[in-house]
PDB file of C-alpha atoms in Angstrom:
ATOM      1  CA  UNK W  73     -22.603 -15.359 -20.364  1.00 59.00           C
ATOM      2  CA  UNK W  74     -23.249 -14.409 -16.940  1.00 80.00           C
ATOM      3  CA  UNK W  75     -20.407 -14.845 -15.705  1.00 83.00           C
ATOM      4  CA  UNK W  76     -18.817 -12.505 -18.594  1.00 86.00           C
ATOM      5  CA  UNK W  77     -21.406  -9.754 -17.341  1.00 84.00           C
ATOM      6  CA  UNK W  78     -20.103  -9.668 -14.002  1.00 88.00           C
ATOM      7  CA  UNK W  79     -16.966  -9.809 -14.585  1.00 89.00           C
ATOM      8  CA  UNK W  80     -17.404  -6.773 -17.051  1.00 89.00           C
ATOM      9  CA  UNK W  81     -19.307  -4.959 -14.005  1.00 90.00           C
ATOM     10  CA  UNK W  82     -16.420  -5.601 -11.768  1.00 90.00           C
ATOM     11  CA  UNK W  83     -14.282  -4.215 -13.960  1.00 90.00           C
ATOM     12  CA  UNK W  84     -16.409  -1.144 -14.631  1.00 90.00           C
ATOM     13  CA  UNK W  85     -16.946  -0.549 -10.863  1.00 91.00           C
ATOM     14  CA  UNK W  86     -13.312  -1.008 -10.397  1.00 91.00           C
ATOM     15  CA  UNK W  87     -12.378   1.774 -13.316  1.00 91.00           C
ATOM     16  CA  UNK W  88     -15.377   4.223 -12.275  1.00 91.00           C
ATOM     17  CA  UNK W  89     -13.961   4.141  -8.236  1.00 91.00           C
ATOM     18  CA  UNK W  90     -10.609   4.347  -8.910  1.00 90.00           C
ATOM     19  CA  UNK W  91     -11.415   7.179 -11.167  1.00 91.00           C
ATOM     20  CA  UNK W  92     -12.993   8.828  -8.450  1.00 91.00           C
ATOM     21  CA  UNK W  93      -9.976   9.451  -6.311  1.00 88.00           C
ATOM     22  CA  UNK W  94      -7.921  10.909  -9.153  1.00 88.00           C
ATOM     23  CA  UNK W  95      -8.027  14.438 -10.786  1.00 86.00           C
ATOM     24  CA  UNK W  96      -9.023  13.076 -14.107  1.00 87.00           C
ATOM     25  CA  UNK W  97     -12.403  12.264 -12.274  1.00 89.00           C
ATOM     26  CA  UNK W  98     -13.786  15.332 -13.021  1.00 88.00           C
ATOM     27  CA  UNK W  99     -13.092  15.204 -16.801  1.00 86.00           C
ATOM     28  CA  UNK W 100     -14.763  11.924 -16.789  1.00 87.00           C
ATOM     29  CA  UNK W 101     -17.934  11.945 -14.151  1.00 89.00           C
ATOM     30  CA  UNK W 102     -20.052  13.210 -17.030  1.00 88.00           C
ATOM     31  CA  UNK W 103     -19.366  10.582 -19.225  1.00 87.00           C
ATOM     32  CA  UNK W 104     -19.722   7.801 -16.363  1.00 88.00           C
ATOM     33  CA  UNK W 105     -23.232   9.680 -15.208  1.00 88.00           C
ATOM     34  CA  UNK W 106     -24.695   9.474 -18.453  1.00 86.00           C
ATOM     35  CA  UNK W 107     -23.979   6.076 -19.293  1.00 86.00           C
ATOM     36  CA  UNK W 108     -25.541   5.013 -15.705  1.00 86.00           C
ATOM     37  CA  UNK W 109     -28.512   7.034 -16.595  1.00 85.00           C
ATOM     38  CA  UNK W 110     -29.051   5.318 -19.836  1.00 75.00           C
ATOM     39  CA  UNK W 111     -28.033   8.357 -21.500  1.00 51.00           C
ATOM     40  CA  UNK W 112     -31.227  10.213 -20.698  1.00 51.00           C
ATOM     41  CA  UNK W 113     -31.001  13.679 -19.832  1.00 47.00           C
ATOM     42  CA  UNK W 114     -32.791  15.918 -17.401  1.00 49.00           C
ATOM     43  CA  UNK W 115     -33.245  14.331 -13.656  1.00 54.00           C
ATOM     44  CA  UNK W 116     -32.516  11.025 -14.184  1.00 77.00           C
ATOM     45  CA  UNK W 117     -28.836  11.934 -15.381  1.00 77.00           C
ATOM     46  CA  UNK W 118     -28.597  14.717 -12.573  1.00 85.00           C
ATOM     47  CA  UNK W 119     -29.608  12.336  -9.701  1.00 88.00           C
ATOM     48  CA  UNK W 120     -26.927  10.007 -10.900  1.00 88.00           C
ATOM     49  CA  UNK W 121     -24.406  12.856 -10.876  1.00 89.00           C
ATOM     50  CA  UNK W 122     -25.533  13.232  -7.457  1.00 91.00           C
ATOM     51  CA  UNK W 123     -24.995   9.395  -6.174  1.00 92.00           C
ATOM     52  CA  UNK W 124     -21.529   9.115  -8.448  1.00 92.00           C
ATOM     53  CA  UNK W 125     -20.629  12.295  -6.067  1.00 94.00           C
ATOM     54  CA  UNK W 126     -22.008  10.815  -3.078  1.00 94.00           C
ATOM     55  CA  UNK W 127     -20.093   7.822  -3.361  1.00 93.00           C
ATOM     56  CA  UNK W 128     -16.965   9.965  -3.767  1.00 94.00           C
ATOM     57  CA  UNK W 129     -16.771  11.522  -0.910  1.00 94.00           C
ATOM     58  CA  UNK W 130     -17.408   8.378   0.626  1.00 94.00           C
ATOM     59  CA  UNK W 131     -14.575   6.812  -0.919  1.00 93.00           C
ATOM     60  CA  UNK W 132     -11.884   9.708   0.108  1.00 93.00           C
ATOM     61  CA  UNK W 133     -13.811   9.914   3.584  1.00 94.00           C
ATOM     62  CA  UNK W 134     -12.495   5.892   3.924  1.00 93.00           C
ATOM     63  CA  UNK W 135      -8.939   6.442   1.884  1.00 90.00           C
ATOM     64  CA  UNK W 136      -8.899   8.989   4.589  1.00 92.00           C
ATOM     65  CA  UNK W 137      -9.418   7.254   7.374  1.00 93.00           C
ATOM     66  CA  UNK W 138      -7.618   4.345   6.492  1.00 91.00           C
ATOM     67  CA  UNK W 139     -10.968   2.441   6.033  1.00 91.00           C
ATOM     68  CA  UNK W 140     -10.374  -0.497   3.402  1.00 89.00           C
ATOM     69  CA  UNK W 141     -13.801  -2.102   3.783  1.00 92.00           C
ATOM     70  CA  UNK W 142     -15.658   1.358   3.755  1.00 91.00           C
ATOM     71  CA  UNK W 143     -14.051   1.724   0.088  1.00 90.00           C
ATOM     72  CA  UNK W 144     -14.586  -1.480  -0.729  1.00 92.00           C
ATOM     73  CA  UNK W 145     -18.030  -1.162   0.019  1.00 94.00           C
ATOM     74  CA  UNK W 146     -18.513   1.802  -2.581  1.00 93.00           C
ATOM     75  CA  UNK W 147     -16.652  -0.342  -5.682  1.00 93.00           C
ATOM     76  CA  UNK W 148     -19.330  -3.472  -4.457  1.00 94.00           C
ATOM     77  CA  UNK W 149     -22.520  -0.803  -4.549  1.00 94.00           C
ATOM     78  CA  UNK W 150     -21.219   0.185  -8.330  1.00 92.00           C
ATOM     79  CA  UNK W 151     -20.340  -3.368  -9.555  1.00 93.00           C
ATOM     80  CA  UNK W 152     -23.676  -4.318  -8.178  1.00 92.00           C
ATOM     81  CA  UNK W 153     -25.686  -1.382 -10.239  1.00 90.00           C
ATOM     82  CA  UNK W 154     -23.505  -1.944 -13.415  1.00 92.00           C
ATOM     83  CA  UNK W 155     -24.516  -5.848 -13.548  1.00 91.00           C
ATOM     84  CA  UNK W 156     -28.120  -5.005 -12.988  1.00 89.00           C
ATOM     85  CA  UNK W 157     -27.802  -2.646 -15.946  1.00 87.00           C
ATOM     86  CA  UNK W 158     -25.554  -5.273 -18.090  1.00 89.00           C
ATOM     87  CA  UNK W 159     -28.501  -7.650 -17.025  1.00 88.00           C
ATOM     88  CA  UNK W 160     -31.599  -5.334 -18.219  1.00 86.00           C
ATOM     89  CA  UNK W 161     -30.535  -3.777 -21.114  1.00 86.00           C
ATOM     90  CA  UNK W 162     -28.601  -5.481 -23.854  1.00 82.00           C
ATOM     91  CA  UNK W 163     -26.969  -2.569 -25.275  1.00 87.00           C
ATOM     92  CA  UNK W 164     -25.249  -2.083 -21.816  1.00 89.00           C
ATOM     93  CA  UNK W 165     -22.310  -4.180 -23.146  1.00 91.00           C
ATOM     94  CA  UNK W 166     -21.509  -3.002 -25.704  1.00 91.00           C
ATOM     95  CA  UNK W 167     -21.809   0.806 -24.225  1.00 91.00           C
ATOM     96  CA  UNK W 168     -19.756  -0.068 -21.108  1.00 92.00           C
ATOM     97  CA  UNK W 169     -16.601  -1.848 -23.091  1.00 91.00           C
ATOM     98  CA  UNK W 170     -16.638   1.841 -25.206  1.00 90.00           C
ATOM     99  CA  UNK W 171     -16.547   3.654 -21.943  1.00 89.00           C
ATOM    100  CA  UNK W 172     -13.954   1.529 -20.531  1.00 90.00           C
ATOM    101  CA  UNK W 173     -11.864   1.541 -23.765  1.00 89.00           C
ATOM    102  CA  UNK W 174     -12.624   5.812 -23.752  1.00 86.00           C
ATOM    103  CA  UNK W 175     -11.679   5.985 -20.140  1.00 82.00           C
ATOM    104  CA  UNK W 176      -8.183   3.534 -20.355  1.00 76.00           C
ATOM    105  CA  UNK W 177      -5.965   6.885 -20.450  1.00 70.00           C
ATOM    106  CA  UNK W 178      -7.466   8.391 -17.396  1.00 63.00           C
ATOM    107  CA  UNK W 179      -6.509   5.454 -15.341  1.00 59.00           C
ATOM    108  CA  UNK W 180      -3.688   5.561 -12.898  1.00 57.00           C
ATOM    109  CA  UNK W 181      -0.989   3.871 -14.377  1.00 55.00           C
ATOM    110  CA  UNK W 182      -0.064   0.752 -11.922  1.00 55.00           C
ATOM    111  CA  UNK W 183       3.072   1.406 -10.243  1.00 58.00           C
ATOM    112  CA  UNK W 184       6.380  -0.183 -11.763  1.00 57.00           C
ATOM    113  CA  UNK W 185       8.813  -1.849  -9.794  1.00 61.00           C
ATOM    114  CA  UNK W 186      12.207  -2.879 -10.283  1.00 65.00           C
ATOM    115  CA  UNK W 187      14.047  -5.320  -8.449  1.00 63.00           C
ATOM    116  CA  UNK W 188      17.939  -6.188  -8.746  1.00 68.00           C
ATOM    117  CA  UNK W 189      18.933  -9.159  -6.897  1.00 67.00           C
ATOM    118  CA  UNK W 190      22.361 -10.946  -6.981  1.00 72.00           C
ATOM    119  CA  UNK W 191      23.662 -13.718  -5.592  1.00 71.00           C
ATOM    120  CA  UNK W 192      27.815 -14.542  -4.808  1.00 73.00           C
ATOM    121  CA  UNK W 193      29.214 -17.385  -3.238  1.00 75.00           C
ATOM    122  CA  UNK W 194      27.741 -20.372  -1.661  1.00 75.00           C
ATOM    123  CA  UNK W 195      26.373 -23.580  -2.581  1.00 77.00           C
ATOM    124  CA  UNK W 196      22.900 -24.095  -3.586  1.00 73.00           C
ATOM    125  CA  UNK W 197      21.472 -27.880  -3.598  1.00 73.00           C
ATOM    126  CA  UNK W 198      18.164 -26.415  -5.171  1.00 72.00           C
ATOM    127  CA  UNK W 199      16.934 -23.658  -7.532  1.00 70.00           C
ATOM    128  CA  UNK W 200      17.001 -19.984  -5.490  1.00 70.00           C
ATOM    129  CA  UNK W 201      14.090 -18.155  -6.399  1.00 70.00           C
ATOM    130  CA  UNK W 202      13.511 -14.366  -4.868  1.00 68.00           C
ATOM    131  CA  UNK W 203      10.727 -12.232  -6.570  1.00 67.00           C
ATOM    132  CA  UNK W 204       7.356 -10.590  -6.012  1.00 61.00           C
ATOM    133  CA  UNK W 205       3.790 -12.291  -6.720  1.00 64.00           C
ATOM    134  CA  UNK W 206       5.345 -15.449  -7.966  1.00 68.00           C
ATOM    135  CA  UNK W 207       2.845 -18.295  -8.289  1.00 68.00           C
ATOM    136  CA  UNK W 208       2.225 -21.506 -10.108  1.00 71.00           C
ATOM    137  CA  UNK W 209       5.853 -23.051 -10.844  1.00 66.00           C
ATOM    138  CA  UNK W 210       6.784 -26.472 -10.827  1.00 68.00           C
ATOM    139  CA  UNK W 211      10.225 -27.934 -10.713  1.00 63.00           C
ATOM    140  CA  UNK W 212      10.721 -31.479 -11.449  1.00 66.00           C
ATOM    141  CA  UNK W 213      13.628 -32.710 -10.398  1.00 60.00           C
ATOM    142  CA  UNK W 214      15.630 -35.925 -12.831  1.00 57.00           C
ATOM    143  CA  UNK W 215      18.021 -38.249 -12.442  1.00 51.00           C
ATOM    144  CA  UNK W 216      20.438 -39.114  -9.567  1.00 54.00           C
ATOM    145  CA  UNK W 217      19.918 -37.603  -5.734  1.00 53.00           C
ATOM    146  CA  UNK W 218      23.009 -35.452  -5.500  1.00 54.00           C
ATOM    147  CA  UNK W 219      24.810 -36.277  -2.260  1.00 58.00           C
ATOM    148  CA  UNK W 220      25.114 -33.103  -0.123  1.00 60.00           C
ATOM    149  CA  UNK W 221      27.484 -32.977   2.632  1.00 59.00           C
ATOM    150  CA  UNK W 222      25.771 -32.481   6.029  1.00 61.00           C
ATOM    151  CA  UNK W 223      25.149 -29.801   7.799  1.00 63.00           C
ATOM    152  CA  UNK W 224      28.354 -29.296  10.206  1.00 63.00           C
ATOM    153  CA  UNK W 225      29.662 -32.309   8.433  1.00 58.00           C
ATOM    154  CA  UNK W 226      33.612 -31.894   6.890  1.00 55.00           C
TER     155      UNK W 226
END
């Protein structure tokens, strides 16, 4: 179960700072400050408000700057907080999976790519594989060693 918790708090902290560098973040920052602040209003909610903006301009100070750690370091201070909460208050869950499902639209959609390859002439001896983030294949290869002539060979 623990492991479930933080990997729900990643995932908030993850949503809540990428938020924060897109316009929608102003349409959502309310929403995100009162679920940190337990939903309580008054100073609790408004200091909140306060470190959510804090850690803003933090974020676009390191964007900026071209400082990957510095905005790494503001998602790790959030996903830290949000499994603290997930950790003391059981109704957390439940409350941060609504958020997250409420604030799905507002994320930035992740960039599509399209990639046309083609191959034309030649002689391949094996399969020819060109893509992007390709992982976990096996080939297993049957029967009889083709002979392939040698290189400089004819």
């Amino acid at each position: 179960m623990e492991a479930e918790l933080t990997a729900l708090a990643a995932s908030g902290a993850t949503a809540f700072v990428g938020l924060m560098a897109t316009e929608a973040w102003n349409q959502v920052r309310g929403r995100v400050a009162r679920f940190l602040a337990r939903g309580e209003d008054g100073e609790d909610n408004e200091a909140v408000d306060a470190e959510l903006e804090e850690s803003r301009a933090a974020l676009l100070a390191a964007r900026r700057s071209g400082d990957e750690d510095g905005a790494a370091d503001v998602t790790a201070e959030w996903r830290i907080r949000l499994r603290r909460a997930l950790r003391d208050n059981p109704e957390a869950e439940r409350e941060l999976r609504e958020l997250l499902d409420e604030l799905a639209p507002h994320q930035p959609a992740a960039p599509t790519v399209t990639v046309n390859n083609s191959t034309n002439g030649g002689t391949y001896y094996s399969p020819v594989i060109q893509g992007h983030d390709i992982s976990g294949l096996t080939f297993n290869g049957g029967g009889a060693v083709s002979s392939r002539p040698e290189p400089g060979a004819g």
